[in-house]
Amino acid sequence: MPPRYAARARALLLTLSALCAAPAAAASDPASEAPAVAARVEVVARGLDHPWSMAFLPGGDMLITERSGGLRVWRASGGLSQPLAGVPKVLAQGQGGLLDVALSPDFAADRYVYLSYAEAGGAKSGAAVGRGRLSADGAALENFQVLLRQEPKLSSGMHYGARLAFDRKGYLFVALGENNQRPTAQDLDKLQGKVLRLNADGSVPPDNPFVGRAGARPEIWSYGHRNPQGMALNPWTGQIWENEHGPRGGDEINLVQPGKNYGWPLATHGIDYSGRPIPEAKGESLPGMEPPLYWWPKSPAISGMAFYDADRFPAWRNSVFIGALGSQDLIRLTLEGDRVVAQERLLAERKSRIRDVRLGPDGYVYVLTDASPGELLRVAPAQSGGGTR
């Protein structure tokens, strides 16, 4: 064989070998290298201290949490308020602080505001969830009550998770990280690495999957989670979706179902930050464990999540938006039912860590940047008119 043909043959064999060795992509990101897409952006507010989450009040005003412990109101007519009184003391250490905020489904009647946060417990810390009533003047939370504490407390400042979401029946879902203690995600006697389901008052629904099971916490809805960072109600199906950080690779989206095991740390698409396998891992998938709905081979470090079902921008309907801290962009996934069929990246030119994303009552997408000073952004498709501001 002439040398030039031999070289080509060797190159072809190497290419085929690499393709055969590559991980299967059928369940993973079909467009991980999709180019960034221009969007129209308006800076709505500046000067936030590592904002973490937001919730729209009736009328369009917004509650915003700051990881350092401040809960503030943004008003279209007056900008950012001073921090509200009556907020619980938080442990602003590492990844901890004041985290998620959610309104009661009956907020118009009861004015309950739910918060998740990190709290100290001796040498270690854990997540907590509570609620208080927003005062009539919007300046304070009144009669704040702790509803749940993550026990035992095992965190040294990492992997609190602590996202909140209500379903259509008014149940409160709480997604908790494993505090960087991997095996606890499989321990049913602990609240680490779990999604919980509670009644609005913090009590346990009697039909939770582990109620009455010896050695299992009755609050648990699903387990085997690593570090949840986003959770939202799918408006078309009524199901709760959750996303979480993988280690090095393997960020994933899960459709959380009662009693299911989502695998961490036994099943994962990621590896350790050292480049070595996760010590407990036995494969990317295992019998009896739920595979992710969608996963990324290269971790964007995903964060807040919001479905788009507004009429304002038809091109964005049937999408879910997810913030990204590591890749510093806003990810839009196009859905066909529960299947992801396309991906695009927005806001990459801003080089900002995107912490949270919500759909506003005006049909715009609102985004918080994780910085001090952090920003509140209003986002629209570029083709909707105007340019990036």
mmCIF file of C-alpha atoms in Angstrom:
data_model
loop_
_atom_site.group_PDB
_atom_site.id
_atom_site.type_symbol
_atom_site.label_atom_id
_atom_site.label_comp_id
_atom_site.label_asym_id
_atom_site.label_seq_id
_atom_site.Cartn_x
_atom_site.Cartn_y
_atom_site.Cartn_z
ATOM 1 C CA MET A 1 0.000 0.000 0.000
ATOM 2 C CA PRO A 2 1.475 3.407 -0.927
ATOM 3 C CA PRO A 3 2.466 5.468 2.176
ATOM 4 C CA ARG A 4 -0.143 8.158 1.578
ATOM 5 C CA TYR A 5 -2.970 5.553 1.526
ATOM 6 C CA ALA A 6 -1.584 3.841 4.616
ATOM 7 C CA ALA A 7 -1.629 7.173 6.470
ATOM 8 C CA ARG A 8 -5.216 7.785 5.421
ATOM 9 C CA ALA A 9 -6.211 4.294 6.536
ATOM 10 C CA ARG A 10 -4.607 4.823 9.952
ATOM 11 C CA ALA A 11 -6.411 8.152 10.339
ATOM 12 C CA LEU A 12 -9.735 6.524 9.434
ATOM 13 C CA LEU A 13 -9.182 3.740 11.961
ATOM 14 C CA LEU A 14 -8.349 6.274 14.689
ATOM 15 C CA THR A 15 -11.506 8.224 13.900
ATOM 16 C CA LEU A 16 -13.682 5.096 14.020
ATOM 17 C CA SER A 17 -12.045 4.029 17.271
ATOM 18 C CA ALA A 18 -12.762 7.408 18.866
ATOM 19 C CA LEU A 19 -16.378 7.288 17.736
ATOM 20 C CA CYS A 20 -16.831 3.808 19.184
ATOM 21 C CA ALA A 21 -15.263 4.895 22.472
ATOM 22 C CA ALA A 22 -17.367 8.057 22.779
ATOM 23 C CA PRO A 23 -20.221 7.974 25.300
ATOM 24 C CA ALA A 24 -23.707 7.476 23.919
ATOM 25 C CA ALA A 25 -25.425 10.817 23.281
ATOM 26 C CA ALA A 26 -29.012 9.673 22.731
ATOM 27 C CA ALA A 27 -30.142 10.857 26.171
ATOM 28 C CA SER A 28 -27.763 13.766 26.389
ATOM 29 C CA ASP A 29 -27.286 17.222 25.014
ATOM 30 C CA PRO A 30 -27.847 17.148 21.217
ATOM 31 C CA ALA A 31 -26.491 20.660 20.735
ATOM 32 C CA SER A 32 -23.860 21.166 23.422
ATOM 33 C CA GLU A 33 -21.800 23.394 21.149
ATOM 34 C CA ALA A 34 -24.719 25.458 19.847
ATOM 35 C CA PRO A 35 -23.597 29.022 19.104
ATOM 36 C CA ALA A 36 -24.671 31.886 21.315
ATOM 37 C CA VAL A 37 -27.723 33.758 20.019
ATOM 38 C CA ALA A 38 -28.260 37.483 20.310
ATOM 39 C CA ALA A 39 -30.973 38.722 22.643
ATOM 40 C CA ARG A 40 -32.409 42.089 23.566
ATOM 41 C CA VAL A 41 -31.420 42.887 27.145
ATOM 42 C CA GLU A 42 -32.388 45.693 29.519
ATOM 43 C CA VAL A 43 -30.730 46.203 32.896
ATOM 44 C CA VAL A 44 -33.668 46.711 35.258
ATOM 45 C CA ALA A 45 -31.789 46.982 38.563
ATOM 46 C CA ARG A 46 -28.184 47.149 39.750
ATOM 47 C CA GLY A 47 -26.464 47.006 43.105
ATOM 48 C CA LEU A 48 -27.662 43.626 44.380
ATOM 49 C CA ASP A 49 -25.374 41.564 46.623
ATOM 50 C CA HIS A 50 -25.088 38.129 45.021
ATOM 51 C CA PRO A 51 -28.813 37.807 44.280
ATOM 52 C CA TRP A 52 -30.029 34.204 44.379
ATOM 53 C CA SER A 53 -33.729 34.097 43.593
ATOM 54 C CA MET A 54 -36.831 36.123 42.763
ATOM 55 C CA ALA A 55 -40.604 35.848 42.910
ATOM 56 C CA PHE A 56 -43.176 38.128 41.291
ATOM 57 C CA LEU A 57 -45.787 39.727 43.512
ATOM 58 C CA PRO A 58 -49.298 40.495 42.266
ATOM 59 C CA GLY A 59 -49.108 43.665 40.218
ATOM 60 C CA GLY A 60 -45.605 43.002 38.864
ATOM 61 C CA ASP A 61 -43.357 43.988 41.789
ATOM 62 C CA MET A 62 -40.726 41.412 42.723
ATOM 63 C CA LEU A 63 -39.105 39.917 45.818
ATOM 64 C CA ILE A 64 -35.354 39.266 45.451
ATOM 65 C CA THR A 65 -33.117 37.345 47.845
ATOM 66 C CA GLU A 66 -29.458 38.240 48.381
ATOM 67 C CA ARG A 67 -27.148 35.484 49.547
ATOM 68 C CA SER A 68 -25.749 37.745 52.274
ATOM 69 C CA GLY A 69 -29.181 37.724 53.954
ATOM 70 C CA GLY A 70 -31.204 40.561 52.445
ATOM 71 C CA LEU A 71 -34.728 40.196 51.081
ATOM 72 C CA ARG A 72 -35.628 43.195 48.935
ATOM 73 C CA VAL A 73 -38.550 44.389 46.854
ATOM 74 C CA TRP A 74 -38.016 45.693 43.339
ATOM 75 C CA ARG A 75 -40.767 48.049 42.207
ATOM 76 C CA ALA A 76 -41.112 49.209 38.628
ATOM 77 C CA SER A 77 -42.079 52.612 39.961
ATOM 78 C CA GLY A 78 -39.353 52.965 42.597
ATOM 79 C CA GLY A 79 -36.509 50.516 42.114
ATOM 80 C CA LEU A 80 -35.009 48.456 44.948
ATOM 81 C CA SER A 81 -36.221 48.741 48.513
ATOM 82 C CA GLN A 82 -34.113 48.520 51.625
ATOM 83 C CA PRO A 83 -33.803 44.964 53.041
ATOM 84 C CA LEU A 84 -37.025 43.807 54.672
ATOM 85 C CA ALA A 85 -37.282 43.299 58.429
ATOM 86 C CA GLY A 86 -38.242 39.938 59.927
ATOM 87 C CA VAL A 87 -36.014 37.771 57.729
ATOM 88 C CA PRO A 88 -34.334 34.878 59.597
ATOM 89 C CA LYS A 89 -30.633 34.954 60.379
ATOM 90 C CA VAL A 90 -28.714 33.044 57.729
ATOM 91 C CA LEU A 91 -25.253 31.516 57.472
ATOM 92 C CA ALA A 92 -23.662 33.359 54.543
ATOM 93 C CA GLN A 93 -20.708 31.028 54.142
ATOM 94 C CA GLY A 94 -19.416 29.273 51.039
ATOM 95 C CA GLN A 95 -22.468 28.443 48.929
ATOM 96 C CA GLY A 96 -24.826 29.198 51.804
ATOM 97 C CA GLY A 97 -26.898 32.219 52.717
ATOM 98 C CA LEU A 98 -30.417 33.389 51.932
ATOM 99 C CA LEU A 99 -31.404 31.254 48.955
ATOM 100 C CA ASP A 100 -34.797 30.637 47.340
ATOM 101 C CA VAL A 101 -38.060 32.556 47.653
ATOM 102 C CA ALA A 102 -41.545 31.395 46.652
ATOM 103 C CA LEU A 103 -45.046 32.754 47.181
ATOM 104 C CA SER A 104 -47.898 30.759 48.628
ATOM 105 C CA PRO A 105 -50.338 29.588 45.928
ATOM 106 C CA ASP A 106 -52.943 31.486 48.010
ATOM 107 C CA PHE A 107 -50.772 34.569 48.454
ATOM 108 C CA ALA A 108 -53.608 36.969 47.628
ATOM 109 C CA ALA A 109 -55.424 35.675 50.712
ATOM 110 C CA ASP A 110 -52.669 34.612 53.146
ATOM 111 C CA ARG A 111 -49.624 36.730 52.022
ATOM 112 C CA TYR A 112 -47.218 33.916 52.929
ATOM 113 C CA VAL A 113 -43.658 34.174 51.592
ATOM 114 C CA TYR A 114 -41.517 31.008 51.748
ATOM 115 C CA LEU A 115 -37.736 31.206 52.105
ATOM 116 C CA SER A 116 -34.953 28.643 52.057
ATOM 117 C CA TYR A 117 -31.584 29.414 53.603
ATOM 118 C CA ALA A 118 -28.472 27.980 55.230
ATOM 119 C CA GLU A 119 -28.331 27.945 59.007
ATOM 120 C CA ALA A 120 -25.569 27.055 61.438
ATOM 121 C CA GLY A 121 -25.691 24.049 63.742
ATOM 122 C CA GLY A 122 -22.474 23.854 65.729
ATOM 123 C CA ALA A 123 -19.483 23.005 63.557
ATOM 124 C CA LYS A 124 -21.680 22.124 60.573
ATOM 125 C CA SER A 125 -24.645 23.682 58.800
ATOM 126 C CA GLY A 126 -27.684 22.714 56.778
ATOM 127 C CA ALA A 127 -30.623 24.093 54.838
ATOM 128 C CA ALA A 128 -33.841 25.323 56.412
ATOM 129 C CA VAL A 129 -37.226 26.387 55.047
ATOM 130 C CA GLY A 130 -39.760 28.700 56.642
ATOM 131 C CA ARG A 131 -42.499 31.180 55.924
ATOM 132 C CA GLY A 132 -43.724 34.564 57.097
ATOM 133 C CA ARG A 133 -46.453 36.982 56.077
ATOM 134 C CA LEU A 134 -45.524 39.977 53.960
ATOM 135 C CA SER A 135 -46.694 43.073 55.804
ATOM 136 C CA ALA A 136 -49.298 45.329 54.235
ATOM 137 C CA ASP A 137 -46.675 47.977 53.459
ATOM 138 C CA GLY A 138 -44.248 45.402 52.013
ATOM 139 C CA ALA A 139 -41.493 46.372 54.448
ATOM 140 C CA ALA A 140 -41.283 43.233 56.617
ATOM 141 C CA LEU A 141 -42.005 39.546 57.020
ATOM 142 C CA GLU A 142 -44.213 39.021 60.033
ATOM 143 C CA ASN A 143 -44.296 35.994 62.357
ATOM 144 C CA PHE A 144 -41.664 34.027 60.455
ATOM 145 C CA GLN A 145 -41.874 30.307 61.293
ATOM 146 C CA VAL A 146 -39.340 27.564 60.482
ATOM 147 C CA LEU A 147 -41.100 24.642 58.788
ATOM 148 C CA LEU A 148 -38.186 22.321 58.028
ATOM 149 C CA ARG A 149 -34.556 21.848 59.013
ATOM 150 C CA GLN A 150 -32.165 19.594 57.129
ATOM 151 C CA GLU A 151 -31.049 17.022 59.667
ATOM 152 C CA PRO A 152 -28.462 15.972 60.472
ATOM 153 C CA LYS A 153 -26.454 19.090 59.629
ATOM 154 C CA LEU A 154 -23.446 17.937 57.599
ATOM 155 C CA SER A 155 -22.376 20.825 55.374
ATOM 156 C CA SER A 156 -19.117 22.733 55.620
ATOM 157 C CA GLY A 157 -20.503 25.409 53.314
ATOM 158 C CA MET A 158 -21.337 23.402 50.188
ATOM 159 C CA HIS A 159 -24.238 21.732 48.361
ATOM 160 C CA TYR A 160 -27.285 23.109 50.153
ATOM 161 C CA GLY A 161 -29.494 23.053 47.060
ATOM 162 C CA ALA A 162 -32.682 24.421 48.644
ATOM 163 C CA ARG A 163 -34.889 25.213 45.663
ATOM 164 C CA LEU A 164 -38.649 25.549 46.275
ATOM 165 C CA ALA A 165 -41.663 24.920 44.033
ATOM 166 C CA PHE A 166 -45.395 24.439 44.499
ATOM 167 C CA ASP A 167 -47.414 22.040 42.363
ATOM 168 C CA ARG A 168 -50.990 22.516 41.174
ATOM 169 C CA LYS A 169 -52.395 20.851 44.300
ATOM 170 C CA GLY A 170 -50.564 23.269 46.596
ATOM 171 C CA TYR A 171 -47.888 20.851 47.801
ATOM 172 C CA LEU A 172 -44.482 22.378 48.538
ATOM 173 C CA PHE A 173 -41.478 20.648 46.972
ATOM 174 C CA VAL A 174 -38.035 21.254 48.490
ATOM 175 C CA ALA A 175 -34.873 20.113 46.680
ATOM 176 C CA LEU A 176 -31.938 19.620 49.067
ATOM 177 C CA GLY A 177 -28.274 19.012 48.274
ATOM 178 C CA GLU A 178 -26.173 16.248 49.818
ATOM 179 C CA ASN A 179 -23.909 18.763 51.617
ATOM 180 C CA ASN A 180 -20.940 17.364 49.633
ATOM 181 C CA GLN A 181 -21.323 14.100 51.561
ATOM 182 C CA ARG A 182 -21.950 11.798 48.602
ATOM 183 C CA PRO A 183 -23.243 8.586 50.235
ATOM 184 C CA THR A 184 -25.959 10.428 52.161
ATOM 185 C CA ALA A 185 -27.958 10.889 48.946
ATOM 186 C CA GLN A 186 -28.784 7.163 49.180
ATOM 187 C CA ASP A 187 -29.556 7.186 52.926
ATOM 188 C CA LEU A 188 -33.301 7.339 53.473
ATOM 189 C CA ASP A 189 -32.864 8.291 57.133
ATOM 190 C CA LYS A 190 -31.301 11.622 56.121
ATOM 191 C CA LEU A 191 -32.580 14.671 54.246
ATOM 192 C CA GLN A 192 -29.378 15.152 52.235
ATOM 193 C CA GLY A 193 -29.656 14.673 48.465
ATOM 194 C CA LYS A 194 -33.453 14.480 48.466
ATOM 195 C CA VAL A 195 -36.498 16.147 46.983
ATOM 196 C CA LEU A 196 -39.155 16.508 49.684
ATOM 197 C CA ARG A 197 -42.910 17.022 49.446
ATOM 198 C CA LEU A 198 -44.700 18.894 52.231
ATOM 199 C CA ASN A 199 -48.068 20.419 52.895
ATOM 200 C CA ALA A 200 -48.051 24.209 52.809
ATOM 201 C CA ASP A 201 -47.814 24.325 56.632
ATOM 202 C CA GLY A 202 -44.749 22.054 56.674
ATOM 203 C CA SER A 203 -46.558 18.887 57.699
ATOM 204 C CA VAL A 204 -46.101 15.615 55.810
ATOM 205 C CA PRO A 205 -48.769 14.436 53.342
ATOM 206 C CA PRO A 206 -49.937 10.940 54.318
ATOM 207 C CA ASP A 207 -49.489 9.613 50.763
ATOM 208 C CA ASN A 208 -45.773 10.435 50.513
ATOM 209 C CA PRO A 209 -43.958 7.309 49.271
ATOM 210 C CA PHE A 210 -41.946 6.588 52.445
ATOM 211 C CA VAL A 211 -44.577 7.342 55.079
ATOM 212 C CA GLY A 212 -44.645 4.473 57.550
ATOM 213 C CA ARG A 213 -41.428 2.860 56.311
ATOM 214 C CA ALA A 214 -38.971 2.098 59.098
ATOM 215 C CA GLY A 215 -35.676 3.941 58.797
ATOM 216 C CA ALA A 216 -36.938 6.395 56.169
ATOM 217 C CA ARG A 217 -37.848 10.071 56.520
ATOM 218 C CA PRO A 218 -41.510 10.584 55.610
ATOM 219 C CA GLU A 219 -40.815 13.950 53.949
ATOM 220 C CA ILE A 220 -38.872 12.288 51.093
ATOM 221 C CA TRP A 221 -40.406 12.300 47.618
ATOM 222 C CA SER A 222 -37.311 11.200 45.633
ATOM 223 C CA TYR A 223 -33.642 10.588 46.414
ATOM 224 C CA GLY A 224 -30.195 10.130 44.871
ATOM 225 C CA HIS A 225 -29.740 13.836 44.045
ATOM 226 C CA ARG A 226 -26.425 15.689 44.217
ATOM 227 C CA ASN A 227 -26.816 19.475 44.357
ATOM 228 C CA PRO A 228 -30.182 20.743 43.046
ATOM 229 C CA GLN A 229 -30.028 24.268 41.670
ATOM 230 C CA GLY A 230 -33.280 24.678 39.771
ATOM 231 C CA MET A 231 -36.853 23.441 40.164
ATOM 232 C CA ALA A 232 -40.071 24.433 38.417
ATOM 233 C CA LEU A 233 -43.591 23.278 37.648
ATOM 234 C CA ASN A 234 -44.075 22.274 34.014
ATOM 235 C CA PRO A 235 -47.183 24.288 33.062
ATOM 236 C CA TRP A 236 -48.250 21.840 30.341
ATOM 237 C CA THR A 237 -48.021 18.590 32.306
ATOM 238 C CA GLY A 238 -48.233 19.721 35.935
ATOM 239 C CA GLN A 239 -45.065 17.757 36.768
ATOM 240 C CA ILE A 240 -42.148 19.050 38.814
ATOM 241 C CA TRP A 241 -38.813 19.316 36.981
ATOM 242 C CA GLU A 242 -35.522 19.603 38.868
ATOM 243 C CA ASN A 243 -31.992 20.305 37.689
ATOM 244 C CA GLU A 244 -28.749 19.699 39.546
ATOM 245 C CA HIS A 245 -25.011 20.068 39.322
ATOM 246 C CA GLY A 246 -23.056 17.001 38.384
ATOM 247 C CA PRO A 247 -19.430 16.792 39.487
ATOM 248 C CA ARG A 248 -17.115 17.285 36.486
ATOM 249 C CA GLY A 249 -19.653 16.704 33.713
ATOM 250 C CA GLY A 250 -23.092 15.217 34.164
ATOM 251 C CA ASP A 251 -25.236 18.237 35.023
ATOM 252 C CA GLU A 252 -28.764 16.915 34.599
ATOM 253 C CA ILE A 253 -32.484 17.585 34.461
ATOM 254 C CA ASN A 254 -34.832 15.184 36.227
ATOM 255 C CA LEU A 255 -38.564 14.707 36.202
ATOM 256 C CA VAL A 256 -39.018 13.938 39.899
ATOM 257 C CA GLN A 257 -41.389 11.074 40.650
ATOM 258 C CA PRO A 258 -42.477 9.586 43.974
ATOM 259 C CA GLY A 259 -40.139 7.039 45.512
ATOM 260 C CA LYS A 260 -37.658 7.081 42.627
ATOM 261 C CA ASN A 261 -33.870 6.879 43.015
ATOM 262 C CA TYR A 262 -31.941 9.230 40.709
ATOM 263 C CA GLY A 263 -28.655 7.480 41.264
ATOM 264 C CA TRP A 264 -26.132 9.819 42.844
ATOM 265 C CA PRO A 265 -23.393 8.864 43.613
ATOM 266 C CA LEU A 266 -23.799 5.288 42.310
ATOM 267 C CA ALA A 267 -24.849 6.304 38.796
ATOM 268 C CA THR A 268 -23.473 9.464 37.193
ATOM 269 C CA HIS A 269 -22.349 10.814 33.843
ATOM 270 C CA GLY A 270 -19.632 12.869 35.573
ATOM 271 C CA ILE A 271 -16.233 12.277 37.099
ATOM 272 C CA ASP A 272 -14.475 13.739 40.123
ATOM 273 C CA TYR A 273 -12.877 17.185 39.879
ATOM 274 C CA SER A 274 -9.515 15.431 40.169
ATOM 275 C CA GLY A 275 -10.194 13.697 36.863
ATOM 276 C CA ARG A 276 -10.625 10.303 38.541
ATOM 277 C CA PRO A 277 -13.894 8.346 38.728
ATOM 278 C CA ILE A 278 -16.355 9.044 41.528
ATOM 279 C CA PRO A 279 -15.338 6.447 44.171
ATOM 280 C CA GLU A 280 -18.874 5.089 44.690
ATOM 281 C CA ALA A 281 -19.905 5.163 41.012
ATOM 282 C CA LYS A 282 -20.756 1.874 39.319
ATOM 283 C CA GLY A 283 -21.683 3.249 35.912
ATOM 284 C CA GLU A 284 -23.630 5.912 34.058
ATOM 285 C CA SER A 285 -26.897 4.073 34.624
ATOM 286 C CA LEU A 286 -27.961 1.234 36.872
ATOM 287 C CA PRO A 287 -31.033 -1.007 37.108
ATOM 288 C CA GLY A 288 -33.701 0.423 39.373
ATOM 289 C CA MET A 289 -32.372 3.970 39.107
ATOM 290 C CA GLU A 290 -33.945 6.743 37.060
ATOM 291 C CA PRO A 291 -31.854 8.167 34.209
ATOM 292 C CA PRO A 292 -31.894 11.926 33.768
ATOM 293 C CA LEU A 293 -34.383 13.420 31.376
ATOM 294 C CA TYR A 294 -31.465 15.346 29.883
ATOM 295 C CA TRP A 295 -27.781 15.804 30.727
ATOM 296 C CA TRP A 296 -24.716 17.735 29.651
ATOM 297 C CA PRO A 297 -21.371 15.988 29.036
ATOM 298 C CA LYS A 298 -19.618 19.276 29.844
ATOM 299 C CA SER A 299 -21.091 20.977 32.895
ATOM 300 C CA PRO A 300 -22.521 24.473 32.345
ATOM 301 C CA ALA A 301 -23.054 24.611 36.155
ATOM 302 C CA ILE A 302 -26.802 25.015 35.676
ATOM 303 C CA SER A 303 -28.948 27.064 38.049
ATOM 304 C CA GLY A 304 -32.490 28.497 38.100
ATOM 305 C CA MET A 305 -35.158 27.176 35.737
ATOM 306 C CA ALA A 306 -38.324 28.611 34.182
ATOM 307 C CA PHE A 307 -40.753 27.344 31.560
ATOM 308 C CA TYR A 308 -41.977 29.752 28.889
ATOM 309 C CA ASP A 309 -45.726 29.542 28.231
ATOM 310 C CA ALA A 310 -46.493 33.225 27.599
ATOM 311 C CA ASP A 311 -48.010 34.585 24.382
ATOM 312 C CA ARG A 312 -45.717 37.611 24.073
ATOM 313 C CA PHE A 313 -42.885 35.886 22.165
ATOM 314 C CA PRO A 314 -44.275 32.910 20.188
ATOM 315 C CA ALA A 315 -40.773 31.831 19.135
ATOM 316 C CA TRP A 316 -40.009 31.020 22.779
ATOM 317 C CA ARG A 317 -43.100 28.966 23.527
ATOM 318 C CA ASN A 318 -42.531 25.313 24.439
ATOM 319 C CA SER A 319 -39.159 26.203 25.935
ATOM 320 C CA VAL A 320 -37.478 25.895 29.295
ATOM 321 C CA PHE A 321 -34.841 28.454 30.293
ATOM 322 C CA ILE A 322 -31.958 27.478 32.573
ATOM 323 C CA GLY A 323 -29.265 29.754 33.975
ATOM 324 C CA ALA A 324 -25.613 28.738 33.819
ATOM 325 C CA LEU A 325 -22.990 29.822 36.324
ATOM 326 C CA GLY A 326 -19.943 28.157 34.777
ATOM 327 C CA SER A 327 -20.520 28.748 31.062
ATOM 328 C CA GLN A 328 -21.957 32.182 31.934
ATOM 329 C CA ASP A 329 -24.969 32.159 29.661
ATOM 330 C CA LEU A 330 -28.704 31.552 29.568
ATOM 331 C CA ILE A 331 -29.694 28.211 28.056
ATOM 332 C CA ARG A 332 -32.952 27.816 26.131
ATOM 333 C CA LEU A 333 -34.080 24.252 25.510
ATOM 334 C CA THR A 334 -36.852 23.656 22.979
ATOM 335 C CA LEU A 335 -39.246 20.903 24.041
ATOM 336 C CA GLU A 336 -41.493 18.420 22.306
ATOM 337 C CA GLY A 337 -43.405 17.013 25.237
ATOM 338 C CA ASP A 338 -40.730 15.913 27.711
ATOM 339 C CA ARG A 339 -38.075 15.592 24.992
ATOM 340 C CA VAL A 340 -35.390 18.227 24.388
ATOM 341 C CA VAL A 341 -35.016 18.770 20.641
ATOM 342 C CA ALA A 342 -32.843 21.895 20.417
ATOM 343 C CA GLN A 343 -30.639 24.161 22.482
ATOM 344 C CA GLU A 344 -29.407 27.714 22.140
ATOM 345 C CA ARG A 345 -27.248 29.911 24.349
ATOM 346 C CA LEU A 346 -28.132 33.536 25.151
ATOM 347 C CA LEU A 347 -26.277 36.368 26.947
ATOM 348 C CA ALA A 348 -22.821 34.796 26.557
ATOM 349 C CA GLU A 349 -21.400 38.149 25.469
ATOM 350 C CA ARG A 350 -22.164 39.578 28.920
ATOM 351 C CA LYS A 351 -19.871 37.051 30.655
ATOM 352 C CA SER A 352 -22.122 36.947 33.720
ATOM 353 C CA ARG A 353 -22.894 34.055 36.058
ATOM 354 C CA ILE A 354 -26.642 33.506 35.657
ATOM 355 C CA ARG A 355 -28.094 32.492 39.026
ATOM 356 C CA ASP A 356 -31.855 32.583 38.499
ATOM 357 C CA VAL A 357 -34.381 32.934 35.690
ATOM 358 C CA ARG A 358 -38.138 33.549 35.901
ATOM 359 C CA LEU A 359 -40.969 34.289 33.503
ATOM 360 C CA GLY A 360 -42.495 37.675 34.242
ATOM 361 C CA PRO A 361 -46.218 38.444 34.078
ATOM 362 C CA ASP A 362 -45.408 40.728 31.140
ATOM 363 C CA GLY A 363 -44.086 37.804 29.063
ATOM 364 C CA TYR A 364 -40.422 38.817 29.357
ATOM 365 C CA VAL A 365 -37.748 36.565 30.843
ATOM 366 C CA TYR A 366 -36.054 37.966 33.956
ATOM 367 C CA VAL A 367 -32.543 36.974 34.978
ATOM 368 C CA LEU A 368 -30.361 37.531 38.065
ATOM 369 C CA THR A 369 -26.578 37.692 37.754
ATOM 370 C CA ASP A 370 -24.499 36.215 40.576
ATOM 371 C CA ALA A 371 -22.128 39.045 41.440
ATOM 372 C CA SER A 372 -21.680 41.910 43.852
ATOM 373 C CA PRO A 373 -22.918 44.174 42.444
ATOM 374 C CA GLY A 374 -25.369 41.868 40.702
ATOM 375 C CA GLU A 375 -28.018 42.833 38.186
ATOM 376 C CA LEU A 376 -31.642 42.131 37.366
ATOM 377 C CA LEU A 377 -32.066 41.799 33.595
ATOM 378 C CA ARG A 378 -35.141 41.783 31.363
ATOM 379 C CA VAL A 379 -34.616 39.611 28.257
ATOM 380 C CA ALA A 380 -36.463 39.306 24.944
ATOM 381 C CA PRO A 381 -35.668 37.707 21.580
ATOM 382 C CA ALA A 382 -33.479 39.949 19.433
ATOM 383 C CA GLN A 383 -35.943 39.730 16.544
ATOM 384 C CA SER A 384 -38.703 41.176 18.722
ATOM 385 C CA GLY A 385 -37.344 44.638 18.005
ATOM 386 C CA GLY A 386 -34.561 46.865 19.304
ATOM 387 C CA GLY A 387 -30.990 45.934 20.094
ATOM 388 C CA THR A 388 -29.000 44.752 23.049
ATOM 389 C CA ARG A 389 -28.749 47.437 25.716
#
